[in-house]
Coordinates of C-alpha atoms in Angstrom, one line a residue:
M1 CA -184.0 -45.6 -49.6
A2 CA -181.3 -46.2 -52.1
K3 CA -182.7 -43.6 -54.4
Y4 CA -182.5 -40.9 -51.8
L5 CA -178.9 -41.8 -51.0
L6 CA -178.2 -41.9 -54.8
L7 CA -179.6 -38.5 -55.1
I8 CA -177.8 -37.2 -52.2
F9 CA -174.6 -38.5 -53.9
I10 CA -175.4 -36.8 -57.1
I11 CA -176.3 -33.4 -55.3
L12 CA -172.8 -33.6 -53.5
S13 CA -170.8 -34.6 -56.5
A14 CA -172.3 -31.7 -58.4
A15 CA -171.8 -29.2 -55.7
S16 CA -168.3 -30.6 -55.3
F17 CA -167.6 -30.2 -58.9
F18 CA -168.8 -26.7 -59.0
V19 CA -167.1 -25.7 -56.0
S20 CA -163.9 -27.3 -57.2
N21 CA -164.1 -25.8 -60.4
A22 CA -164.6 -22.5 -58.8
L23 CA -161.7 -22.9 -56.9
L24 CA -159.7 -24.0 -59.9
V25 CA -160.6 -20.9 -61.7
V26 CA -159.5 -18.8 -58.7
K27 CA -156.3 -20.7 -58.6
T28 CA -155.7 -20.3 -62.2
D29 CA -156.4 -16.6 -62.2
H30 CA -154.1 -16.3 -59.3
L31 CA -151.4 -18.3 -60.8
A32 CA -151.8 -16.1 -64.0
D33 CA -151.3 -13.1 -62.0
L34 CA -148.3 -15.0 -60.2
E35 CA -146.9 -15.5 -63.5
E36 CA -147.4 -12.0 -64.7
D37 CA -145.9 -10.7 -61.6
H38 CA -142.8 -13.1 -62.0
Q39 CA -142.5 -11.8 -65.5
E40 CA -142.6 -8.3 -64.4
L41 CA -140.1 -9.2 -61.8
S42 CA -137.9 -10.8 -64.2
E43 CA -137.7 -8.0 -66.7
S44 CA -137.2 -5.6 -63.8
Y45 CA -134.1 -7.8 -62.6
E46 CA -132.8 -8.2 -66.1
M47 CA -133.0 -4.2 -66.4
M48 CA -131.5 -3.8 -63.1
V49 CA -128.5 -6.3 -64.0
G50 CA -128.3 -4.5 -67.5
S51 CA -128.0 -1.3 -65.6
Q52 CA -125.5 -2.1 -63.0
Q53 CA -123.4 -3.9 -66.0
L54 CA -123.5 -0.6 -67.8
Y55 CA -122.4 0.9 -64.7
I56 CA -119.7 -1.5 -64.2
D57 CA -118.6 -0.9 -67.9
E58 CA -118.8 2.9 -67.5
L59 CA -116.6 2.7 -64.3
K60 CA -114.0 0.4 -66.2
N61 CA -114.0 2.9 -69.1
L62 CA -113.6 5.9 -66.7
S63 CA -110.7 3.8 -64.9
M64 CA -108.9 3.2 -68.1
S65 CA -109.3 7.0 -69.3
L66 CA -107.9 8.2 -66.0
S67 CA -105.1 5.5 -66.2
S68 CA -104.4 6.6 -69.9
L69 CA -104.6 10.4 -68.9
K70 CA -102.1 9.6 -65.9
S71 CA -99.9 7.8 -68.3
E72 CA -99.9 10.7 -70.8
R73 CA -99.3 13.2 -67.9
D74 CA -96.3 11.3 -66.8
K75 CA -95.1 11.1 -70.5
L76 CA -95.4 14.8 -70.9
E77 CA -93.5 15.2 -67.4
E78 CA -90.7 13.2 -68.7
E79 CA -90.5 14.8 -72.3
N80 CA -90.6 18.3 -70.4
L81 CA -87.6 17.1 -68.2
R82 CA -85.8 15.6 -71.2
M83 CA -86.4 18.7 -73.3
G84 CA -85.0 20.9 -70.4
E85 CA -81.8 18.8 -70.1
L86 CA -81.6 18.6 -74.2
N87 CA -82.0 22.6 -74.2
S88 CA -79.2 22.9 -71.2
S89 CA -77.1 20.5 -73.2
L90 CA -77.7 22.3 -76.4
D91 CA -77.1 25.6 -74.9
N92 CA -73.7 24.1 -73.2
S93 CA -72.6 22.7 -76.8
L94 CA -73.3 25.8 -78.6
F95 CA -71.2 27.8 -75.8
G96 CA -68.6 25.2 -76.5
L97 CA -69.0 25.9 -80.2
E98 CA -68.4 29.6 -79.8
N99 CA -65.0 28.5 -77.8
L100 CA -64.2 26.2 -80.5
L101 CA -64.7 28.6 -83.4
G102 CA -63.0 31.5 -81.2
V103 CA -65.8 33.7 -81.6
E104 CA -67.2 36.4 -79.2
H105 CA -69.6 35.0 -76.6
Q106 CA -73.1 35.7 -76.5
T107 CA -75.5 35.8 -73.3
N108 CA -78.4 34.1 -75.0
I109 CA -77.9 31.8 -77.9
D110 CA -81.4 32.0 -79.8
P111 CA -82.2 29.9 -83.0
L112 CA -80.6 32.7 -85.2
R113 CA -77.2 32.5 -83.4
A114 CA -77.2 28.6 -83.5
E115 CA -78.0 28.6 -87.2
Q116 CA -74.9 31.4 -87.7
L117 CA -72.6 29.1 -85.5
T118 CA -73.5 26.3 -87.5
I119 CA -73.1 27.8 -90.7
E120 CA -69.7 28.9 -89.6
A121 CA -68.6 25.6 -88.4
N122 CA -69.7 23.9 -91.5
K123 CA -67.8 26.5 -93.8
R124 CA -64.6 25.8 -91.8
L125 CA -65.1 22.1 -92.1
F126 CA -65.5 22.4 -95.7
F127 CA -62.1 24.2 -96.2
L128 CA -60.4 21.8 -93.8
H129 CA -61.6 19.1 -95.9
S130 CA -60.5 21.0 -99.4
I131 CA -57.2 22.4 -98.3
P132 CA -54.3 20.3 -97.0
N133 CA -53.9 20.2 -93.0
G134 CA -52.5 17.9 -90.4
V135 CA -49.9 15.5 -90.5
P136 CA -49.8 12.7 -93.0
I137 CA -47.9 10.1 -91.1
Q138 CA -47.2 9.2 -87.4
A139 CA -43.5 9.8 -87.8
I140 CA -40.5 9.3 -85.5
R141 CA -39.6 13.1 -86.0
I142 CA -39.3 15.8 -88.9
S143 CA -35.7 14.8 -90.1
D144 CA -35.5 17.6 -92.7
K145 CA -37.4 21.1 -93.2
F146 CA -38.8 23.0 -96.2
G147 CA -36.1 25.4 -97.6
P148 CA -32.4 25.6 -98.9
R149 CA -30.2 22.6 -97.9
I150 CA -27.4 20.4 -98.8
H151 CA -28.9 17.5 -100.8
P152 CA -27.7 14.4 -98.8
V153 CA -27.1 12.3 -102.2
K154 CA -26.1 15.0 -104.6
K155 CA -24.1 16.8 -102.1
K156 CA -24.9 20.2 -103.4
R157 CA -27.3 23.2 -102.1
V158 CA -30.7 22.8 -103.4
V159 CA -34.3 24.1 -102.3
H160 CA -35.8 21.3 -100.3
Q161 CA -39.5 21.7 -101.7
G162 CA -41.2 19.7 -98.8
I163 CA -40.8 18.2 -95.2
D164 CA -39.1 15.0 -94.6
F165 CA -40.8 12.8 -91.8
K166 CA -38.2 10.0 -90.6
A167 CA -40.5 6.7 -90.2
N168 CA -39.8 3.2 -90.3
R169 CA -40.4 1.2 -93.8
G170 CA -44.4 0.4 -93.8
T171 CA -45.6 3.1 -91.6
P172 CA -49.2 4.2 -93.1
V173 CA -49.5 7.4 -94.9
Y174 CA -52.8 9.1 -95.1
A175 CA -54.4 11.9 -97.2
T176 CA -54.5 15.4 -95.8
A177 CA -57.5 16.6 -97.4
D178 CA -60.3 15.3 -100.0
G179 CA -59.1 15.0 -103.6
I180 CA -58.3 12.9 -106.6
V181 CA -55.3 10.6 -107.3
E182 CA -53.3 12.4 -110.3
Y183 CA -50.4 9.8 -110.3
G184 CA -49.7 6.8 -108.2
G185 CA -46.6 4.8 -109.4
Y186 CA -42.7 4.6 -109.7
N187 CA -41.4 8.0 -110.8
K188 CA -37.5 7.5 -111.7
R189 CA -36.8 10.6 -113.1
S190 CA -37.5 12.5 -110.2
G191 CA -36.0 10.4 -107.8
F192 CA -38.8 10.4 -105.8
G193 CA -39.4 6.5 -106.2
K194 CA -42.9 5.4 -105.8
L195 CA -44.8 8.6 -105.8
I196 CA -48.3 9.6 -105.2
I197 CA -49.7 13.0 -106.2
L198 CA -53.1 14.3 -105.2
Q199 CA -55.2 16.9 -106.6
H200 CA -57.4 19.0 -104.2
N201 CA -59.6 22.1 -104.3
F202 CA -58.5 25.8 -104.8
G203 CA -55.2 24.6 -107.0
F204 CA -53.7 22.6 -104.3
K205 CA -51.6 19.3 -104.6
T206 CA -49.8 17.2 -102.2
Y207 CA -46.9 14.8 -102.9
F208 CA -46.0 11.7 -101.2
A209 CA -42.5 10.3 -102.0
H210 CA -40.4 7.6 -101.5
L211 CA -43.2 5.2 -100.5
D212 CA -42.7 1.6 -100.0
A213 CA -46.4 0.8 -101.3
I214 CA -49.2 2.6 -103.0
K215 CA -52.8 1.6 -102.2
V216 CA -54.7 4.1 -104.4
K217 CA -55.0 4.3 -108.2
S218 CA -54.8 7.2 -110.6
G219 CA -58.3 8.7 -111.1
E220 CA -59.4 7.6 -107.9
F221 CA -61.1 9.7 -105.3
V222 CA -59.8 10.0 -101.9
S223 CA -61.1 11.4 -98.6
K224 CA -59.2 13.2 -95.9
G225 CA -57.6 10.7 -93.4
Q226 CA -57.9 7.9 -96.0
L227 CA -54.8 5.3 -96.3
I228 CA -53.0 5.8 -99.4
G229 CA -49.8 3.9 -99.2
N230 CA -46.9 3.0 -96.9
S231 CA -43.6 4.9 -96.2
G232 CA -40.3 3.5 -97.6
N233 CA -36.9 3.8 -98.9
T234 CA -37.5 4.0 -102.8
G235 CA -36.0 6.4 -105.1
M236 CA -33.1 8.8 -104.5
T237 CA -32.8 8.6 -100.6
T238 CA -30.4 7.7 -97.8
G239 CA -32.9 6.0 -95.5
P240 CA -36.4 5.3 -94.9
H241 CA -38.9 8.5 -94.6
L242 CA -41.8 10.1 -96.2
H243 CA -41.1 13.2 -98.3
Y244 CA -44.3 15.3 -98.2
E245 CA -45.1 18.5 -100.2
I246 CA -47.6 20.8 -100.7
R247 CA -47.9 22.9 -103.9
H248 CA -50.3 25.5 -105.1
L249 CA -50.4 26.0 -108.6
F250 CA -47.3 24.3 -109.4
T251 CA -45.3 26.3 -106.8
A252 CA -44.3 24.3 -103.5
I253 CA -44.9 26.0 -100.4
N254 CA -44.0 25.5 -96.9
P255 CA -46.2 22.7 -95.5
E256 CA -45.3 23.4 -91.9
P257 CA -48.2 26.0 -91.3
F258 CA -50.6 23.4 -92.6
L259 CA -49.6 20.9 -90.4
S260 CA -51.0 22.6 -87.3
W261 CA -53.8 24.4 -89.1
N262 CA -57.4 23.4 -87.6
I263 CA -60.8 24.4 -86.7
T264 CA -59.5 26.2 -83.6
N265 CA -56.8 28.5 -85.2
F266 CA -58.5 28.6 -88.6
D267 CA -57.7 32.1 -89.5
S268 CA -54.0 32.0 -88.6
L269 CA -53.2 30.2 -92.1
F270 CA -54.5 33.1 -94.2
T271 CA -51.8 35.4 -92.6
K272 CA -48.9 32.7 -92.2
V273 CA -48.9 31.5 -95.7
K274 CA -48.2 34.5 -98.2
G275 CA -47.8 32.6 -101.5
V276 CA -51.5 32.2 -101.9
K277 CA -53.9 35.0 -102.5
W278 CA -56.3 34.1 -100.0
A279 CA -58.2 37.4 -100.4
S280 CA -60.1 36.0 -103.6
L281 CA -61.8 33.6 -101.1
K282 CA -63.5 36.3 -99.4
E283 CA -66.6 35.7 -101.7
M284 CA -67.0 32.1 -100.2
Y285 CA -65.8 32.8 -96.6
P286 CA -65.2 35.9 -94.7
L287 CA -61.7 35.5 -93.6
N288 CA -62.1 38.2 -90.7
Q289 CA -63.4 36.2 -87.8
H290 CA -65.0 39.3 -86.4
S291 CA -67.3 39.6 -89.5
Q292 CA -71.1 40.9 -89.3
L293 CA -72.1 37.2 -89.4
L294 CA -71.1 36.3 -85.9
Q295 CA -71.1 39.8 -84.4

């Protein structure tokens, strides 16, 4: 009996082993299939995520490009607006320059016209810096003019070779054109006292006499409007003032037309002042304001 039971147990165990082994093989194969499917799904998911991220990056790049384009467009619109305002301002400035120069107006100011106006303005400014003009001092008044007079100290009739500006002692005195200091010191023989002589272009000189103080030295270059001294009462004088002369090739000429000479009445000097041969300047500057340059 025991033998039969043992045989049955062995048969059942063997059957159970083979069945379990078969099931294990099936489960293993199924698990392998599942793992393979999982791997494929994982790879597909990663591809999908990668593609999505690529789309996101592309969208970001596109958004940045659109933003950049909008910024560039806004800058261009601002630049166009600014250029329009600049052109309008430039047109107004050039029309104003025509008025300042006293030349004939043109309806349209093109680049050539603008260049001509600029050349004309620069020429005038060059001469206004080279030839004495304007007042040398902020004076109380003109106390004596150019021409014959009774000398206040000598008490005899002489030619007054300059203009006297009544001014308090210490009033600043300025150069009326670019130049070089020919002399700066006390000149006893002339009666001018402390005197400054400046040399300018085209044979002009200016004299500043009866000074209280001299701010420049001989040989020094000076520019128009530069402080050169202070008015005083030195030399042969009866009171504090500035004696101012303009000379051309050693000949004194009336300074009065030069006092009011400026860029707006530029051509007037060449007709008012007869002692200078202005015609010889024509090679450097067309004295006729209606010259071909500005027609």
